[in-house]
Coordinates of C-alpha atoms in Angstrom, one line a residue:
M48 CA -30.0 20.6 4.9
T49 CA -30.4 24.1 3.5
L50 CA -27.3 26.0 2.3
S51 CA -27.1 29.6 1.4
N52 CA -27.6 30.2 -2.3
I53 CA -24.1 31.8 -2.6
L54 CA -22.4 28.9 -0.9
N55 CA -24.4 26.3 -2.9
N56 CA -23.6 28.0 -6.2
F57 CA -19.9 28.2 -5.3
L58 CA -19.7 24.6 -4.3
T59 CA -21.6 23.2 -7.3
E60 CA -19.7 25.3 -9.9
N61 CA -16.3 24.6 -8.5
L62 CA -16.8 20.9 -7.8
N63 CA -18.1 20.3 -11.3
A64 CA -15.1 22.2 -12.7
L65 CA -12.7 20.0 -10.8
K66 CA -14.4 16.9 -12.0
S67 CA -14.4 18.0 -15.7
Q68 CA -10.7 18.8 -15.5
G69 CA -9.7 15.5 -13.9
L70 CA -8.7 17.3 -10.7
Y71 CA -11.3 15.8 -8.3
N72 CA -9.8 13.3 -5.9
E73 CA -11.9 10.4 -4.9
I74 CA -11.2 9.1 -1.3
D75 CA -11.0 5.3 -0.9
P76 CA -11.6 3.9 2.6
V77 CA -9.2 1.1 3.4
E78 CA -10.9 -1.9 4.9
G79 CA -8.2 -3.1 7.3
P80 CA -4.5 -2.4 8.0
N81 CA -2.5 -0.2 5.7
G82 CA 0.2 -2.8 4.8
A83 CA 2.0 -4.0 1.7
K84 CA -1.4 -5.2 0.5
I85 CA -4.7 -3.5 1.3
N86 CA -8.4 -4.1 0.9
V87 CA -10.4 -1.4 -0.9
R88 CA -14.0 -1.8 -2.0
G89 CA -13.8 -5.6 -1.4
S90 CA -10.6 -6.1 -3.5
E91 CA -7.2 -7.0 -2.3
L92 CA -4.6 -4.8 -3.9
I93 CA -0.8 -4.4 -3.9
N94 CA -0.4 -1.1 -2.1
L95 CA 2.1 1.4 -3.6
S96 CA 0.5 4.5 -2.2
S97 CA 1.4 4.3 1.5
N98 CA 3.9 6.5 3.3
N99 CA 4.4 3.6 5.8
Y100 CA 8.0 3.3 4.5
L101 CA 9.3 0.8 7.0
G102 CA 6.1 -1.1 7.6
L103 CA 6.0 0.0 11.3
A104 CA 2.3 1.1 11.2
T105 CA 1.3 -2.6 11.5
N106 CA 4.3 -3.8 13.6
P107 CA 3.0 -6.4 16.1
E108 CA 5.4 -5.2 18.9
L109 CA 4.4 -1.6 18.5
K110 CA 0.7 -2.6 18.7
R111 CA 1.4 -4.4 21.9
I112 CA 3.3 -1.4 23.4
A113 CA 0.4 0.9 22.4
K114 CA -2.2 -1.3 24.1
E115 CA -0.2 -1.4 27.3
A116 CA 0.1 2.4 27.4
V117 CA -3.6 2.7 26.8
D118 CA -4.3 0.3 29.7
K119 CA -2.0 2.3 32.0
Y120 CA -2.7 6.0 30.9
G121 CA -6.0 5.9 29.1
V122 CA -6.9 6.8 25.5
G123 CA -6.1 10.5 25.8
A124 CA -3.7 12.9 27.5
G125 CA -6.6 14.9 28.9
A126 CA -5.2 18.4 28.5
V127 CA -2.8 20.7 26.6
R128 CA 0.8 20.2 27.4
T129 CA 1.1 23.4 29.4
I130 CA -1.7 22.6 31.9
N131 CA -1.4 18.9 32.8
G132 CA -1.4 17.1 29.5
T133 CA 2.4 16.4 29.6
L134 CA 2.8 12.8 30.6
D135 CA 6.2 11.3 31.5
L136 CA 5.7 9.4 28.2
H137 CA 6.0 12.8 26.3
I138 CA 9.2 13.6 28.0
K139 CA 10.7 10.2 27.2
L140 CA 9.6 10.6 23.6
E141 CA 11.2 14.0 23.2
E142 CA 14.5 12.9 24.7
K143 CA 14.5 10.0 22.3
L144 CA 13.8 12.3 19.3
A145 CA 16.7 14.5 20.3
E146 CA 18.9 11.5 20.4
F147 CA 17.6 10.3 17.1
K148 CA 18.3 13.7 15.4
G149 CA 21.5 14.5 17.2
T150 CA 20.3 17.7 18.8
E151 CA 20.1 19.1 22.3
A152 CA 16.3 18.9 22.6
A153 CA 13.0 18.2 20.7
I154 CA 9.3 19.0 21.0
S155 CA 6.4 17.0 19.7
Y156 CA 3.2 18.1 18.0
Q157 CA 0.0 16.6 16.9
S158 CA 1.0 16.5 13.2
G159 CA 3.8 17.4 10.9
F160 CA 1.6 20.1 9.4
N161 CA 1.2 21.5 12.9
C162 CA 5.0 21.6 13.2
N163 CA 5.4 24.0 10.3
M164 CA 2.5 26.1 11.4
A165 CA 3.9 26.3 14.9
A166 CA 7.7 26.7 14.4
I167 CA 7.8 29.2 11.6
S168 CA 5.3 31.6 13.1
A169 CA 6.9 31.4 16.5
V170 CA 10.2 32.7 15.3
M171 CA 9.5 34.7 12.1
D172 CA 7.3 37.8 11.8
K173 CA 6.3 40.7 9.5
N174 CA 9.8 42.3 9.9
D175 CA 11.5 39.2 8.6
A176 CA 12.0 37.3 5.3
I177 CA 11.9 33.6 4.3
L178 CA 13.7 32.1 1.3
S179 CA 11.6 29.1 0.4
D180 CA 12.2 26.5 -2.2
Q181 CA 9.4 26.6 -4.9
L182 CA 8.6 22.9 -4.4
N183 CA 8.3 23.1 -0.6
H184 CA 5.4 21.2 1.0
A185 CA 2.0 23.0 1.5
S186 CA 2.5 23.0 5.2
I187 CA 5.7 25.0 4.9
I188 CA 3.9 27.4 2.6
D189 CA 1.1 27.9 5.0
G190 CA 3.4 28.2 8.0
C191 CA 5.3 31.0 6.1
R192 CA 2.0 32.8 5.3
L193 CA 0.9 32.6 8.9
S194 CA 4.2 34.2 10.1
K195 CA 3.5 37.3 7.9
A196 CA 7.1 37.3 6.9
K197 CA 8.1 38.3 3.4
I198 CA 8.1 35.1 1.4
I199 CA 10.9 35.0 -1.3
P200 CA 10.7 31.8 -3.4
F201 CA 13.8 30.5 -5.0
N202 CA 13.9 28.1 -8.0
H203 CA 13.9 24.5 -7.0
S204 CA 17.3 23.4 -5.7
D205 CA 18.9 26.3 -7.6
M206 CA 21.8 27.4 -5.5
E207 CA 22.7 30.3 -7.7
D208 CA 19.2 31.7 -7.4
L209 CA 19.2 31.1 -3.6
R210 CA 22.5 32.9 -3.2
A211 CA 21.4 35.9 -5.2
K212 CA 18.2 36.2 -3.3
A213 CA 19.9 35.7 0.1
K214 CA 22.4 38.5 -0.8
Q215 CA 19.6 40.8 -1.9
A216 CA 17.5 40.2 1.1
T217 CA 20.3 40.5 3.7
E218 CA 21.9 43.5 2.1
S219 CA 18.6 45.4 1.6
G220 CA 18.4 46.3 5.3
Q221 CA 14.6 45.6 5.2
Y222 CA 14.5 42.5 7.4
N223 CA 15.5 41.7 11.0
K224 CA 16.0 38.0 10.3
V225 CA 16.2 35.9 7.1
M226 CA 15.4 32.2 7.1
V227 CA 16.1 29.6 4.4
I228 CA 13.6 26.8 4.4
T229 CA 13.5 23.5 2.4
D230 CA 12.2 20.0 2.4
G231 CA 14.9 17.4 3.0
V232 CA 13.4 15.0 0.5
F233 CA 10.8 16.3 -2.0
S234 CA 7.9 13.9 -1.8
M235 CA 6.6 14.2 -5.4
D236 CA 9.9 13.7 -7.2
G237 CA 12.0 11.9 -4.6
D238 CA 15.0 14.3 -5.0
I239 CA 17.2 15.4 -2.0
A240 CA 17.8 19.0 -1.0
K241 CA 21.3 20.3 -1.6
L242 CA 21.9 20.8 2.1
P243 CA 25.7 21.3 2.1
E244 CA 25.4 24.2 -0.4
I245 CA 22.5 25.6 1.5
V246 CA 24.5 25.6 4.7
E247 CA 27.4 27.4 3.0
I248 CA 25.1 30.1 1.8
A249 CA 23.5 30.4 5.2
K250 CA 26.8 30.8 6.8
E251 CA 27.9 33.5 4.3
F252 CA 24.7 35.6 4.9
D253 CA 23.8 34.5 8.5
L254 CA 20.6 32.8 7.5
I255 CA 18.4 30.7 9.9
T256 CA 18.3 27.2 8.5
Y257 CA 15.1 25.1 8.5
V258 CA 14.8 21.6 7.1
D259 CA 11.5 19.7 7.0
D260 CA 12.6 16.1 6.7
A261 CA 9.2 14.4 6.8
H262 CA 10.1 12.1 3.9
G263 CA 13.8 11.7 4.9
S264 CA 13.6 10.6 8.5
G265 CA 13.8 6.8 8.5
V266 CA 14.7 6.8 4.8
T267 CA 18.0 8.7 4.3
G268 CA 21.1 8.8 6.4
K269 CA 20.8 5.1 7.3
G270 CA 17.4 6.0 8.8
K271 CA 18.5 9.1 10.7
G272 CA 17.4 11.5 8.0
T273 CA 18.8 13.9 5.4
V274 CA 20.6 16.2 7.8
K275 CA 22.5 13.1 9.1
H276 CA 23.0 11.9 5.5
F277 CA 25.2 15.0 5.0
G278 CA 26.7 15.1 8.5
L279 CA 25.1 18.5 9.2
E280 CA 23.5 18.0 12.6
K281 CA 25.5 20.9 14.1
E282 CA 24.7 23.2 11.2
I283 CA 20.9 23.2 10.9
D284 CA 18.8 25.3 13.3
F285 CA 15.5 23.6 12.8
Q286 CA 15.0 19.9 12.0
I287 CA 11.4 19.1 11.4
G288 CA 9.9 15.6 11.0
T289 CA 6.7 13.6 11.0
L290 CA 5.9 10.7 13.2
S291 CA 3.3 9.3 10.7
K292 CA 5.4 8.1 7.8
A293 CA 8.5 6.0 8.4
I294 CA 7.8 6.1 12.2
G295 CA 4.3 4.7 11.4
V296 CA 2.1 6.4 13.9
V297 CA 1.0 10.1 14.0
G298 CA 2.3 13.5 14.9
G299 CA 5.4 15.6 14.3
Y300 CA 8.4 17.1 16.0
V301 CA 10.9 19.9 15.9
A302 CA 14.5 19.2 17.0
G303 CA 17.2 21.8 17.7
K304 CA 19.0 23.7 20.4
K305 CA 17.5 23.7 23.9
D306 CA 16.8 27.4 23.8
L307 CA 14.8 27.0 20.6
I308 CA 12.7 24.2 22.0
D309 CA 12.1 26.2 25.2
W310 CA 10.9 29.1 23.1
L311 CA 8.5 26.9 21.1
K312 CA 7.1 25.6 24.3
V313 CA 6.0 29.1 25.3
R314 CA 5.3 30.7 21.9
S315 CA 4.1 28.0 19.4
R316 CA 0.3 28.1 19.3
P317 CA -0.4 24.5 18.3
F318 CA 1.6 23.4 21.4
L319 CA -0.2 25.8 23.7
F320 CA -3.7 25.3 22.4
S321 CA -4.0 21.7 21.3
T322 CA -4.4 18.6 23.5
A323 CA -1.2 16.5 23.7
L324 CA -0.6 13.4 21.7
P325 CA -2.5 10.3 23.1
P326 CA -0.4 8.0 25.3
G327 CA -0.8 4.9 23.2
D328 CA 0.6 6.8 20.2
V329 CA 3.4 8.3 22.2
A330 CA 4.6 4.9 23.5
A331 CA 4.5 3.3 20.1
I332 CA 6.4 6.3 18.5
T333 CA 9.1 6.1 21.1
A334 CA 9.5 2.3 20.5
A335 CA 9.5 2.9 16.7
V336 CA 12.3 5.5 16.9
Q337 CA 14.3 3.1 19.0
I338 CA 14.0 0.4 16.3
I339 CA 15.4 2.8 13.7
I340 CA 18.2 3.9 16.0
D341 CA 19.2 0.3 16.8
S342 CA 19.1 -1.3 13.3
T343 CA 19.3 -0.4 9.6
E344 CA 17.5 -3.7 8.6
L345 CA 14.2 -2.1 7.7
H346 CA 15.9 0.9 6.0
D347 CA 18.1 -1.4 3.9
K348 CA 15.0 -3.5 2.8
L349 CA 13.2 -0.3 1.9
W350 CA 16.0 0.8 -0.4
E351 CA 16.4 -2.7 -1.9
N352 CA 12.7 -2.7 -2.8
G353 CA 12.8 0.9 -4.1
D354 CA 15.8 0.2 -6.3
Y355 CA 14.1 -2.9 -7.7
L356 CA 10.8 -1.2 -8.5
K357 CA 12.5 1.8 -10.0
A358 CA 14.7 -0.3 -12.3
G359 CA 11.7 -2.4 -13.4
L360 CA 9.6 0.6 -14.3
A361 CA 12.5 2.4 -16.1
K362 CA 13.2 -0.8 -18.1
L363 CA 9.5 -0.9 -19.2
G364 CA 9.9 2.7 -20.6
F365 CA 8.1 4.7 -17.9
N366 CA 9.2 8.3 -17.1
I367 CA 10.3 8.0 -13.4
G368 CA 11.9 11.4 -13.2
A369 CA 15.2 11.8 -11.3
S370 CA 14.3 10.4 -7.9
E371 CA 17.2 9.9 -5.5
T372 CA 15.2 7.9 -2.9
P373 CA 12.7 5.0 -3.0
I374 CA 9.9 7.4 -3.9
T375 CA 9.2 6.5 -7.5
P376 CA 6.9 8.7 -9.6
C377 CA 5.5 7.5 -12.9
I378 CA 5.0 10.8 -14.7
I379 CA 2.1 10.6 -17.1
G380 CA 1.5 14.3 -17.8
E381 CA -2.2 15.1 -18.7
E382 CA -4.5 15.0 -15.7
K383 CA -7.4 13.0 -17.1
L384 CA -5.0 10.3 -18.5
T385 CA -3.3 10.2 -15.1
Q386 CA -6.6 9.6 -13.4
Q387 CA -7.5 6.9 -16.0
F388 CA -4.1 5.2 -15.5
S389 CA -4.6 5.0 -11.8
K390 CA -8.1 3.7 -12.2
R391 CA -7.0 0.9 -14.5
L392 CA -4.2 -0.1 -12.1
F393 CA -6.8 -0.5 -9.4
E394 CA -8.9 -2.7 -11.7
E395 CA -5.9 -4.9 -12.3
G396 CA -4.8 -5.2 -8.7
V397 CA -2.5 -2.3 -7.9
Y398 CA -3.4 0.6 -5.6
A399 CA -1.3 3.6 -6.8
K400 CA -3.1 7.0 -6.5
S401 CA -2.9 9.6 -9.1
I402 CA -1.3 12.9 -8.1
V403 CA -2.4 16.0 -10.0
F404 CA -2.7 19.7 -9.6
P405 CA -2.6 21.4 -7.1
T406 CA -0.3 18.9 -5.5
V407 CA 1.9 19.1 -8.5
Q408 CA 2.0 21.5 -11.4
K409 CA -0.5 21.2 -14.2
G410 CA 0.7 19.0 -17.0
T411 CA 2.9 16.9 -14.6
G412 CA 0.3 14.5 -13.3
R413 CA 1.9 11.3 -12.0
V414 CA 1.3 8.1 -10.1
R415 CA 3.5 8.2 -7.1
N416 CA 4.8 4.8 -6.2
M417 CA 6.1 4.1 -2.7
P418 CA 7.5 0.6 -2.2
T419 CA 8.0 -0.2 1.5
A420 CA 10.2 -2.5 3.6
A421 CA 7.1 -4.8 3.9
H422 CA 6.8 -5.6 0.1
T423 CA 8.1 -8.9 -1.3
K424 CA 9.8 -9.3 -4.6
E425 CA 6.8 -11.4 -5.7
M426 CA 4.5 -8.4 -5.0
L427 CA 6.7 -6.0 -6.9
D428 CA 7.0 -8.4 -9.9
E429 CA 3.2 -8.7 -10.0
A430 CA 2.9 -4.9 -9.9
L431 CA 5.4 -4.5 -12.7
A432 CA 3.5 -6.9 -14.9
I433 CA 0.3 -4.9 -14.3
Y434 CA 2.1 -1.6 -15.0
E435 CA 3.3 -3.0 -18.3
K436 CA -0.2 -4.2 -19.3
V437 CA -1.9 -0.9 -18.4
G438 CA 0.9 1.3 -19.8
K439 CA 0.7 -0.3 -23.2
E440 CA -3.1 -0.4 -23.2
L441 CA -3.3 3.4 -22.6
G442 CA -0.3 4.3 -24.8
V443 CA 1.9 5.5 -21.9
I444 CA 4.6 3.1 -23.0
S445 CA 5.1 1.3 -26.3

């Protein structure tokens, strides 16, 4: 294949630069289900990199339900939602999501990333401003950019900074609407947004409130999410979530007032111009949400395992930051050492991917550990022993 010289030079130069800086990410195909243990390159490894928080991605009952839906409806929805791609399954799912999040209505999308691209740009425009936490997810950042609103970042979870910037933005008279947007749980550090304080500031300055709870749904609030954790279901305008992490399948959703959802159905471009979620996925998602509504068993097991791994790593001397959730970072720092640490874990039997710039700031490279409800104590003990061996070998711990 012949590339243009300009493109070829650009790719060669920049790929080599990433590799030399320890910033190039190798992708490992998983040979089988993404469970508590996985097979990669012929090796069985303890899996600490999955977002399959509750183990639902491999749940036998959900697989059965998905197969039945495929038999009845086919493998695809066949069209965008606004033509004839809306199946009765989609309506049932969205009713269930609204029940799950305690809102009047909900709308589903093909991914959590699509939610943020869709919802922000459908409501905010060049005459508006968005107050955005500095550590917000890339999909939030891109959704804000797409809207063409003025983006005003505030220091991570710094309520004094948020209040000062909210006051300045609203009193300037420059903007028709001002939104404050935050992750519910920050995925790289595991800390929880200060939603009660954010709501107070929003009320004072009449801000639109927007919470992306991709890593909170199924994890916080006894499984109902971070907004529920703080009892703020009536105070948040936009509740965003993914259907691919704790829910275990694929997709995303926005939950809120009926008028908001009706507006998104006629003005959010990913909804209007992308084929609807496949029926097998929709059926499995609906059943997974019902499992979380009905019982906290998986949620409780997730937290038990998270607390156990976190305590074990801290006792060994690893820097695990200030996580408030089962997300457990091992902060190494230097990018090349982080990559080497992850590689040695793999060789010893633990799959825990390195996370480096641009996902996190330079100099804060870490291995992000995610125990799930599917792990056993024996698996976690084995992983801790491997962490101790590799950590001492590379001088990360003494």
